[in-house]
PDB file of C-alpha atoms in Angstrom:
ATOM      1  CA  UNK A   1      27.252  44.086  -7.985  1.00  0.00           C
ATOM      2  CA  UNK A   2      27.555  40.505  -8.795  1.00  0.00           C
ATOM      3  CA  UNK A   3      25.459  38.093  -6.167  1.00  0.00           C
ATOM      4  CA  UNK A   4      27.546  34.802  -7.667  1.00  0.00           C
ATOM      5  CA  UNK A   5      28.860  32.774  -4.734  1.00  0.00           C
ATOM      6  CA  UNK A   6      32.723  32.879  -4.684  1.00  0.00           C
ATOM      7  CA  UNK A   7      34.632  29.000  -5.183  1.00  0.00           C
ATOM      8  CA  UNK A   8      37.506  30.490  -3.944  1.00  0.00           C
ATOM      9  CA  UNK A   9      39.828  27.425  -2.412  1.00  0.00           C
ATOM     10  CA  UNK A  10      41.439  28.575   1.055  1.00  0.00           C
ATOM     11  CA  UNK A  11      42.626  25.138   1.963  1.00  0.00           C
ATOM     12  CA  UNK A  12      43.342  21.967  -0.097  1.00  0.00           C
ATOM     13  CA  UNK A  13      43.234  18.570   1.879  1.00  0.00           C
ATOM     14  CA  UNK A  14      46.409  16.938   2.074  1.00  0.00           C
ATOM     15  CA  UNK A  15      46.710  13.242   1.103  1.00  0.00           C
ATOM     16  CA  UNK A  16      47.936  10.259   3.029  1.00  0.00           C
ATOM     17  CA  UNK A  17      48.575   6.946   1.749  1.00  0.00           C
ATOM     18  CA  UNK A  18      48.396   4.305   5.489  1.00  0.00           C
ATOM     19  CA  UNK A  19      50.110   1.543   5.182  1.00  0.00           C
ATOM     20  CA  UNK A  20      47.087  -0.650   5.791  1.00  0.00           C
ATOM     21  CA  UNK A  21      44.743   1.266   3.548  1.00  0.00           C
ATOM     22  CA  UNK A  22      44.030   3.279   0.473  1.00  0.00           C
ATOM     23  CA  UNK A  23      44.090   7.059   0.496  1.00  0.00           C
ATOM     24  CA  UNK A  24      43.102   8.950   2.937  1.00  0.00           C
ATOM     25  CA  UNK A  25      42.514  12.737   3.197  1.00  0.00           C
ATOM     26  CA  UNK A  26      43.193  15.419   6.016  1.00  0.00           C
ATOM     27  CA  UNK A  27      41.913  18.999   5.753  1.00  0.00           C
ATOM     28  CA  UNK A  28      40.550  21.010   3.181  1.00  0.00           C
ATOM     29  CA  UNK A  29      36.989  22.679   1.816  1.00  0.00           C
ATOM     30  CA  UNK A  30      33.998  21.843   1.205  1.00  0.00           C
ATOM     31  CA  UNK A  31      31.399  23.556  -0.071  1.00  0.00           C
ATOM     32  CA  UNK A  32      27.314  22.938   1.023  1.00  0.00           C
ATOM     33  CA  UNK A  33      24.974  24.348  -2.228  1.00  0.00           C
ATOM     34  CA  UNK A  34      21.489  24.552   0.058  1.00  0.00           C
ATOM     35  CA  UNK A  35      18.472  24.831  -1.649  1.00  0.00           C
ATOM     36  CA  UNK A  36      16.064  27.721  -0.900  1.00  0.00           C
ATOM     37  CA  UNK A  37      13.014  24.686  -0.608  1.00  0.00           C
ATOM     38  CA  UNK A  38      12.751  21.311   1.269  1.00  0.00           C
ATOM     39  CA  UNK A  39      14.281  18.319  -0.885  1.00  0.00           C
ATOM     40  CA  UNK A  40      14.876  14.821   0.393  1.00  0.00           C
ATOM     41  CA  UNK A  41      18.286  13.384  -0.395  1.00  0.00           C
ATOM     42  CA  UNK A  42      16.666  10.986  -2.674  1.00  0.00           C
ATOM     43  CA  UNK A  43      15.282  14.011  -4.797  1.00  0.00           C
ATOM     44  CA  UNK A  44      18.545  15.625  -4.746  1.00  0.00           C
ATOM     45  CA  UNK A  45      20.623  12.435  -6.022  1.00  0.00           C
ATOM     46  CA  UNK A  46      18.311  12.503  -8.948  1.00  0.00           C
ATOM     47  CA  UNK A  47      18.924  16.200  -9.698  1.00  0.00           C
ATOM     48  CA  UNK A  48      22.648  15.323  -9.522  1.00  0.00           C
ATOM     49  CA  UNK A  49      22.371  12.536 -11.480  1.00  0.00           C
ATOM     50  CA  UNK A  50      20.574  14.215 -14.326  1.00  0.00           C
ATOM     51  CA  UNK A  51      23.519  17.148 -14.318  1.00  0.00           C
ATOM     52  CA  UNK A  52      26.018  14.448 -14.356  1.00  0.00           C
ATOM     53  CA  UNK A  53      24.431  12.225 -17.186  1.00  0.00           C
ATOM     54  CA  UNK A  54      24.083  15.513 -19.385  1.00  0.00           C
ATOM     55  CA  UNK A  55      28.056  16.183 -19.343  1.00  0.00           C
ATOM     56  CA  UNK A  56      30.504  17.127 -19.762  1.00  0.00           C
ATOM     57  CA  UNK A  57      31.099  14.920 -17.035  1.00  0.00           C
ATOM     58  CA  UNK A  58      32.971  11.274 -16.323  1.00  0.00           C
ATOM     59  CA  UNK A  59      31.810  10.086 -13.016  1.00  0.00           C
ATOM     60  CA  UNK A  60      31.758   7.339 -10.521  1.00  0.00           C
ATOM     61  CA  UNK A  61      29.310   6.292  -7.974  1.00  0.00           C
ATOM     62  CA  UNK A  62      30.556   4.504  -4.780  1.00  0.00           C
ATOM     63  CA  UNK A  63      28.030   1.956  -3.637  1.00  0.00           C
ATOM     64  CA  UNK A  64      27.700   0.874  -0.080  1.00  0.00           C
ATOM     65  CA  UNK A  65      27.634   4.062   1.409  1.00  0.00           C
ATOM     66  CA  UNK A  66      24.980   5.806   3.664  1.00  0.00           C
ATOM     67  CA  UNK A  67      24.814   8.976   1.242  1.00  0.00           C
ATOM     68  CA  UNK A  68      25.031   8.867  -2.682  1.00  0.00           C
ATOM     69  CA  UNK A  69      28.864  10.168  -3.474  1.00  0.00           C
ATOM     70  CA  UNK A  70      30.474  10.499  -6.900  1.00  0.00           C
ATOM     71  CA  UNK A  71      33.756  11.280  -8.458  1.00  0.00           C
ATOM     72  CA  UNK A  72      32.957  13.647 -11.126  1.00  0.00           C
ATOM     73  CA  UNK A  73      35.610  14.811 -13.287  1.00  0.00           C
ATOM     74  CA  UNK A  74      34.825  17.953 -15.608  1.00  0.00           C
ATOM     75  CA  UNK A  75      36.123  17.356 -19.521  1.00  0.00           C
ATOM     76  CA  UNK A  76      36.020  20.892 -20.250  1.00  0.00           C
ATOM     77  CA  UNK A  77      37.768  22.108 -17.028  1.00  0.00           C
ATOM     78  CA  UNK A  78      39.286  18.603 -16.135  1.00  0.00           C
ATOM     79  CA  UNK A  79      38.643  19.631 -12.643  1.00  0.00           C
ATOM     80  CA  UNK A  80      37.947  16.185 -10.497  1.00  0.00           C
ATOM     81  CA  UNK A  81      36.222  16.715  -7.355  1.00  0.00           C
ATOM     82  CA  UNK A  82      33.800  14.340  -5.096  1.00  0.00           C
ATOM     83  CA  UNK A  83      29.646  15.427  -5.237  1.00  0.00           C
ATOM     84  CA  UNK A  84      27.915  14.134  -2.092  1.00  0.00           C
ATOM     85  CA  UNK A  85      24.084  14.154  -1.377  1.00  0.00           C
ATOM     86  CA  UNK A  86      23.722  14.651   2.309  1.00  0.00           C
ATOM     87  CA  UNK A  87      21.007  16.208   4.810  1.00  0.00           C
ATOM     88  CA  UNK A  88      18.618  18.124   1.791  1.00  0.00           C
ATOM     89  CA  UNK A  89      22.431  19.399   0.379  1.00  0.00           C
ATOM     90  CA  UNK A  90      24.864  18.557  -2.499  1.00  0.00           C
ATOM     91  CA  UNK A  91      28.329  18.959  -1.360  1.00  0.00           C
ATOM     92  CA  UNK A  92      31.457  19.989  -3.545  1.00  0.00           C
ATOM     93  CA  UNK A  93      34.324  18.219  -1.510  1.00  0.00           C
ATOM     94  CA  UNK A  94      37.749  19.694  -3.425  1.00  0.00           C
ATOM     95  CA  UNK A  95      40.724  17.316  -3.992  1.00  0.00           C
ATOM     96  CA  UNK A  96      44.230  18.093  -3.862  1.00  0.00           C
ATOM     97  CA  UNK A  97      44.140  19.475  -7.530  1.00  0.00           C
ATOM     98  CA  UNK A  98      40.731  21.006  -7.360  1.00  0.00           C
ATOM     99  CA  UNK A  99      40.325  24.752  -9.377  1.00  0.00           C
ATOM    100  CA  UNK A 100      37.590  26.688  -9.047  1.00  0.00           C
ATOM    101  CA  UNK A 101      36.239  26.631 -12.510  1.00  0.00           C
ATOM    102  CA  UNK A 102      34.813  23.062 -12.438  1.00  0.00           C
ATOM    103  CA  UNK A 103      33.212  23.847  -9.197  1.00  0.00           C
ATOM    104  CA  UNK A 104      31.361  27.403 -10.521  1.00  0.00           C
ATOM    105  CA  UNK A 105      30.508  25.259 -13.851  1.00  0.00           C
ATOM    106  CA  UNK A 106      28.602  22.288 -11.366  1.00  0.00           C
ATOM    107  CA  UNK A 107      26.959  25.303  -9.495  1.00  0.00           C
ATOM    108  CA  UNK A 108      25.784  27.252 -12.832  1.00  0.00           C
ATOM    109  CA  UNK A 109      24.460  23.588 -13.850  1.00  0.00           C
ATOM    110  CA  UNK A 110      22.609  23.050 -10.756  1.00  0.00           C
ATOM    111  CA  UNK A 111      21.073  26.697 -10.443  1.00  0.00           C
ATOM    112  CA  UNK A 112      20.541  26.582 -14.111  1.00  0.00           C
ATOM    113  CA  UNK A 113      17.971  23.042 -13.914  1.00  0.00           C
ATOM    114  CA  UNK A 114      15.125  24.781 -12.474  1.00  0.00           C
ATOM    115  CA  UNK A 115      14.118  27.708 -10.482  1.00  0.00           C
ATOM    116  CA  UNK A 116      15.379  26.712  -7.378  1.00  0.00           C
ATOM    117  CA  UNK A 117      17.586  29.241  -5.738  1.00  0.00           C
ATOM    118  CA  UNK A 118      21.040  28.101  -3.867  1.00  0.00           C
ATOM    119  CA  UNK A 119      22.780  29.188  -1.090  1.00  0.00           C
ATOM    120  CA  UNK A 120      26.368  28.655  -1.145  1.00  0.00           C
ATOM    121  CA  UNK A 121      28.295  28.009   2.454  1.00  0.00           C
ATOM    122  CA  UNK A 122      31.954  27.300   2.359  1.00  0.00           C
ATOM    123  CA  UNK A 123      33.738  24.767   5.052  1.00  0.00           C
ATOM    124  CA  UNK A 124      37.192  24.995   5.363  1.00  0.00           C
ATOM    125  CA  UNK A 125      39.114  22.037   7.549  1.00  0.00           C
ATOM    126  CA  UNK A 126      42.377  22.692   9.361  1.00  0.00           C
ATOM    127  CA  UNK A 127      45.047  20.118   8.847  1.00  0.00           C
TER     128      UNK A 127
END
């Protein structure tokens, strides 16, 4: 019996495009990786940061913020999706074209840089 987490997608956010503003999103899933031991947010970025660097990943940092949030887009999948650092978590935040695939591949790459064992919790949004 497999103990894998499943990145099944229930509910993709919808996007809306305000007149006075970019993009905005309503709705969808998110998914909360928790580790099994106490990390600060600043620990966790790093961690991130190393998965991202070692590919196969394109990604983005937005600066300004009060969390560190990428776009990541997967080359072997080409799965783009938003990772967030946030409250000793790393959050998967699906787009309108998410698939699960890129999503189990960041998970296997996060479980898979040490021996730190994750907890998956899935949020799903009403529109």
């Amino acid at each position: 019996m497999s103990t894998d987490p499943s990145f099944d997608i229930p509910a993709r956010p919808q996007r809306r495009f305000p007149h006075d503003s970019g993009v905005e999103y309503e709705g969808g899933t998110e998914f909360r990786l928790l580790p099994d031991r106490s990390f600060d947010d600043g620990a966790l970025a790093t961690v991130v940061l190393d998965i991202l660097t070692a590919g196969p990943y394109r990604y983005g940092d937005f600066h300004d913020l009060p969390m560190p949030l990428w776009l990541v887009r997967d080359e072997g999948t080409a799965d783009v999706f938003r990772v967030a650092v946030r409250d000793g978590s790393v959050r998967l935040h699906i787009l309108p074209t998410t698939e699960s695939e890129g999503l189990r591949r960041f998970y296997d790459r996060l479980r898979d840089s040490d021996d730190t064992a994750w907890t998956v919790e899935r949020r799903v949004d009403g529109h």
